[in-house]
PDB file of C-alpha atoms in Angstrom:
ATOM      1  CA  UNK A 107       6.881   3.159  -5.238  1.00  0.00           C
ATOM      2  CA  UNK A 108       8.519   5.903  -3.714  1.00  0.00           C
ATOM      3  CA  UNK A 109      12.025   5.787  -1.880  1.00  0.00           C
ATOM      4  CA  UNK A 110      12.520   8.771   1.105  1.00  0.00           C
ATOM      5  CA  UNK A 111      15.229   9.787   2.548  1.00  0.00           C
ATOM      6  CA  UNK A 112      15.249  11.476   5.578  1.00  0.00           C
ATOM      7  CA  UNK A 113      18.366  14.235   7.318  1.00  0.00           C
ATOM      8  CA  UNK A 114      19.055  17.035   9.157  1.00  0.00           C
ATOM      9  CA  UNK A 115      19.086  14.628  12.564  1.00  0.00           C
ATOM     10  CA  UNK A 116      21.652  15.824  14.658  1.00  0.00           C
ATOM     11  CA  UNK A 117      22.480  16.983  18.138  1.00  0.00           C
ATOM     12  CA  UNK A 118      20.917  19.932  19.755  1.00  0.00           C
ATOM     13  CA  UNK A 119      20.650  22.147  22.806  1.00  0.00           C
ATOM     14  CA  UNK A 120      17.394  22.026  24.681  1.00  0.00           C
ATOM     15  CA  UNK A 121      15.347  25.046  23.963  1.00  0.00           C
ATOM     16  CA  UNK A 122      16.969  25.246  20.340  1.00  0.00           C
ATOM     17  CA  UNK A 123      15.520  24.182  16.779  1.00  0.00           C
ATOM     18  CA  UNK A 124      15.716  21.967  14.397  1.00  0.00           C
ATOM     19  CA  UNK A 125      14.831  21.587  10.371  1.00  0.00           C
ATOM     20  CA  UNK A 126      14.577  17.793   9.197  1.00  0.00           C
ATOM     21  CA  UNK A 127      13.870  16.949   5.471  1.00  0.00           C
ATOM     22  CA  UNK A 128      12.632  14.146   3.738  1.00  0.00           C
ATOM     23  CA  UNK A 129      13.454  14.121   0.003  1.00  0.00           C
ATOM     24  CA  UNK A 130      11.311  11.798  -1.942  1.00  0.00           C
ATOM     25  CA  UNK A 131      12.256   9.791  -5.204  1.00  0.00           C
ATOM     26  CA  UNK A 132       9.263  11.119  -6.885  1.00  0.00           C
ATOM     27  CA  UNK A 133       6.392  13.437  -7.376  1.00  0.00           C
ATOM     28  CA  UNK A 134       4.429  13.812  -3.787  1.00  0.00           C
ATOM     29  CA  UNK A 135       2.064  16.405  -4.949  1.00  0.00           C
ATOM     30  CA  UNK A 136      -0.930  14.434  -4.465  1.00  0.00           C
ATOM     31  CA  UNK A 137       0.474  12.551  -1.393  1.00  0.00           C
ATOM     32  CA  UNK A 138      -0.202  13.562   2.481  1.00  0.00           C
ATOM     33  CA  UNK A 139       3.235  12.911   4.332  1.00  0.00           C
ATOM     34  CA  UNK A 140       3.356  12.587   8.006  1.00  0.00           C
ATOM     35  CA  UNK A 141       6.145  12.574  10.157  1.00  0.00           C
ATOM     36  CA  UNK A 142       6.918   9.439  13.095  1.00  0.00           C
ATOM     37  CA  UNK A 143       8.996   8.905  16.191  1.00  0.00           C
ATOM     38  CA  UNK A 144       9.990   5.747  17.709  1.00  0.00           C
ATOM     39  CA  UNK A 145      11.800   5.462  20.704  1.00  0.00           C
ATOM     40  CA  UNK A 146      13.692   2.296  22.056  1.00  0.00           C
ATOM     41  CA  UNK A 147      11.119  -0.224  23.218  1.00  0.00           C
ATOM     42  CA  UNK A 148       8.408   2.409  22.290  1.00  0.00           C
ATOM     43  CA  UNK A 149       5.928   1.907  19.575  1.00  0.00           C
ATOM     44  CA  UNK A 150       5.856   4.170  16.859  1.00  0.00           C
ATOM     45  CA  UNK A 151       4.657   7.537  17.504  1.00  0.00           C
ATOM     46  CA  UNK A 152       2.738   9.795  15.439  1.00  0.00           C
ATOM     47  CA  UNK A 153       3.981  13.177  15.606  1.00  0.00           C
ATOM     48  CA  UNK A 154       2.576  15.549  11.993  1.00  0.00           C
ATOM     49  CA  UNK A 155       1.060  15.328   8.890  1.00  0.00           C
ATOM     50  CA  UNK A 156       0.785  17.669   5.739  1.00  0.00           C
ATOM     51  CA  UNK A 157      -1.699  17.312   2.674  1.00  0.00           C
ATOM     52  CA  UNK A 158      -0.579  16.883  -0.244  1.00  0.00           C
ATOM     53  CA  UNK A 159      -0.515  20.734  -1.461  1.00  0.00           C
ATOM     54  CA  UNK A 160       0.527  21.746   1.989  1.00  0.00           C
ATOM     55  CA  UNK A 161      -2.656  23.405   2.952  1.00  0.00           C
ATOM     56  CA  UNK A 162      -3.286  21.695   6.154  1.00  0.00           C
ATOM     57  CA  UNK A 163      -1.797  20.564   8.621  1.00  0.00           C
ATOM     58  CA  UNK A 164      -2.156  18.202  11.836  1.00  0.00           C
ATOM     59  CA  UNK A 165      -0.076  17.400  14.786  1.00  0.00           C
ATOM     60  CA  UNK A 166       0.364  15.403  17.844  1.00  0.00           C
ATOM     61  CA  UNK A 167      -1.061  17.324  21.024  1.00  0.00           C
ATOM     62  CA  UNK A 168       2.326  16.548  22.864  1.00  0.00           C
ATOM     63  CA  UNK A 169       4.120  18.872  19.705  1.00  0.00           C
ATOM     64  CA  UNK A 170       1.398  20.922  18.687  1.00  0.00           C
ATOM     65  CA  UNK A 171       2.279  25.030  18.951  1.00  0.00           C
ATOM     66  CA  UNK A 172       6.013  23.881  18.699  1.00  0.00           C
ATOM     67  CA  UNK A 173       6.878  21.479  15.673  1.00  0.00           C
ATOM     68  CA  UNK A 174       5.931  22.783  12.202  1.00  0.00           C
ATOM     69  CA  UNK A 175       5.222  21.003   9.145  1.00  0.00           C
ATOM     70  CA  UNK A 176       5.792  22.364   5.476  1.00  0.00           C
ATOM     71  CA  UNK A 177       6.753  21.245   1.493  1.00  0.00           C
ATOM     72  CA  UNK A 178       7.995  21.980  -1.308  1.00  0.00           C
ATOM     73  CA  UNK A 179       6.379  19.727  -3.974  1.00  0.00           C
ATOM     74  CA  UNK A 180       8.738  20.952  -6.903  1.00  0.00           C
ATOM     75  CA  UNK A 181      11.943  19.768  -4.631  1.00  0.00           C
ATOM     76  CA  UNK A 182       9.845  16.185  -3.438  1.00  0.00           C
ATOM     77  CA  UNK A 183      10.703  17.654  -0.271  1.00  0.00           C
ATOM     78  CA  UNK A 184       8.580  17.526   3.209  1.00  0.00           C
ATOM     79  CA  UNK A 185      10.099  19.487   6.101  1.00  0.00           C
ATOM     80  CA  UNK A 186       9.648  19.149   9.619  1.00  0.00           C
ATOM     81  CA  UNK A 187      11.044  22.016  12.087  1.00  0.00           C
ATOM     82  CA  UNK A 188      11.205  21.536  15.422  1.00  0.00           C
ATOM     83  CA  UNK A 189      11.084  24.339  18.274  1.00  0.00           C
ATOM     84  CA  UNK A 190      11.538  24.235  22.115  1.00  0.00           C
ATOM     85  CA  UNK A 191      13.017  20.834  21.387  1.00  0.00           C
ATOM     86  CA  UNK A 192      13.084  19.147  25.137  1.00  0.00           C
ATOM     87  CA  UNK A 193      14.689  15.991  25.802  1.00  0.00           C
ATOM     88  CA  UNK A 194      12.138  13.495  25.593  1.00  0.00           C
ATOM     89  CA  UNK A 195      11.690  14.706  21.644  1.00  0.00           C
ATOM     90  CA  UNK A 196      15.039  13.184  21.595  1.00  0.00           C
ATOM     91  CA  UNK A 197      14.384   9.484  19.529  1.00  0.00           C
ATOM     92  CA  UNK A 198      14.843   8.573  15.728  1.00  0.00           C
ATOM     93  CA  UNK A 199      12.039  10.450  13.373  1.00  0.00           C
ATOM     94  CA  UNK A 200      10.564   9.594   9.726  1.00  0.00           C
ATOM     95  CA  UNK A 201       8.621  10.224   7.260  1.00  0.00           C
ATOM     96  CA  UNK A 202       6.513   8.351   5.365  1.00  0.00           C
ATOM     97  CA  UNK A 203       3.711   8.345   2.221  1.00  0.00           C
ATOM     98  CA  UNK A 204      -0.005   8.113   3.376  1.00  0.00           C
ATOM     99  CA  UNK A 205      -1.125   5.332   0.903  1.00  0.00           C
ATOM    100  CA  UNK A 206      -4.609   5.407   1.926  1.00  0.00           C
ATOM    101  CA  UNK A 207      -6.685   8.337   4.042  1.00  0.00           C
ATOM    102  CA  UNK A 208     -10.110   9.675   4.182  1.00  0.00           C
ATOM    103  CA  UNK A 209     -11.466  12.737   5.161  1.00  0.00           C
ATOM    104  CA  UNK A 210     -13.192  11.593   8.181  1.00  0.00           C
ATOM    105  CA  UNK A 211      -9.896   9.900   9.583  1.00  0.00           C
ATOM    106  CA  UNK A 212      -7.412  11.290  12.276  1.00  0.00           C
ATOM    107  CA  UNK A 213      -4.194  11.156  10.113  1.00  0.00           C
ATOM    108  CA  UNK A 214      -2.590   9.412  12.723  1.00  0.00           C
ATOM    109  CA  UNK A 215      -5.303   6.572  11.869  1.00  0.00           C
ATOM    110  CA  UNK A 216      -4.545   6.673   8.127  1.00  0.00           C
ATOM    111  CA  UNK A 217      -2.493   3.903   6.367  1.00  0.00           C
ATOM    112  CA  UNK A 218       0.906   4.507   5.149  1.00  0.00           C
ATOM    113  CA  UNK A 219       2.908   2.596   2.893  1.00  0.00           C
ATOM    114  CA  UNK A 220       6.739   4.053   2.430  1.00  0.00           C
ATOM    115  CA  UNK A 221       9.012   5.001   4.999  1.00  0.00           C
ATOM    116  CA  UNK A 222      12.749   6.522   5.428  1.00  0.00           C
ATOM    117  CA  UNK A 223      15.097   4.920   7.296  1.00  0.00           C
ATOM    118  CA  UNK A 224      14.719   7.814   9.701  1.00  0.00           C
ATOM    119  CA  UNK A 225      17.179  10.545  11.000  1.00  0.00           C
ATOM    120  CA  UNK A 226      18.478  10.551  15.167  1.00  0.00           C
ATOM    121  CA  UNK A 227      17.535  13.658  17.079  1.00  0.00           C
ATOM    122  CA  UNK A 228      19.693  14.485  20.253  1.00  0.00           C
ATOM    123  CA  UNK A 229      18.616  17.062  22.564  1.00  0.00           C
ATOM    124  CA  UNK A 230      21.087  18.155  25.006  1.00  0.00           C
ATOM    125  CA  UNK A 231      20.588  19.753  28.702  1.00  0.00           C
TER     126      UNK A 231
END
């Protein structure tokens, strides 16, 4: 059981960056976090994922080359920087805990089981 809270959401400039966080109620060492969008009348979206010791990481082809994910296991803290932000990256974005994920799955496949509330991202023109 692990409770994540998601910030750093906030309104941006097209072309800019932007840092989101997701702190986690408890240890994530051994947990891969990704990172989803969801849009208004859009199903959700996966956009990153991170093993659990940060070694690897995976990401959308739409983000890939622009969006970034790290951690810091001793804070419980995933990060998720974005650059080049454009406006369709504009939506609400969360994390969440993969609960189960092999080796041979896309993580985008892979079951999660906790989410965040999520944090708004507003890209301006």
């Amino acid at each position: 059981q692990v409770q994540l809270v998601e910030s750093g959401g906030g309104l941006v400039q097209a072309g800019t960056s932007l840092r989101l966080s997701c702190v986690a109620s408890g240890r994530i060492t051994d947990y891969g976090m990704a990172w989803f969008r969801q849009a208004p009348g859009r199903d959700r979206e996966f956009v990153g994922h991170i093993s659990g010791d940060g070694g690897k990481t995976s990401y959308a082809d739409s983000v890939k080359g622009r969006f970034t994910n790290t951690r810091n296991n001793a804070k419980n803290t995933v990060y998720h920087t974005m650059d080049s932000l454009r406006p369709e990256n504009a939506t609400v974005y969360s994390c969440a805990v993969e609960g189960f994920c092999s080796s041979w799955m896309a993580p985008a496949n892979c079951q999660y089981d906790w989410w965040g509330q999520g944090t708004q991202v507003t890209v301006s023109t």
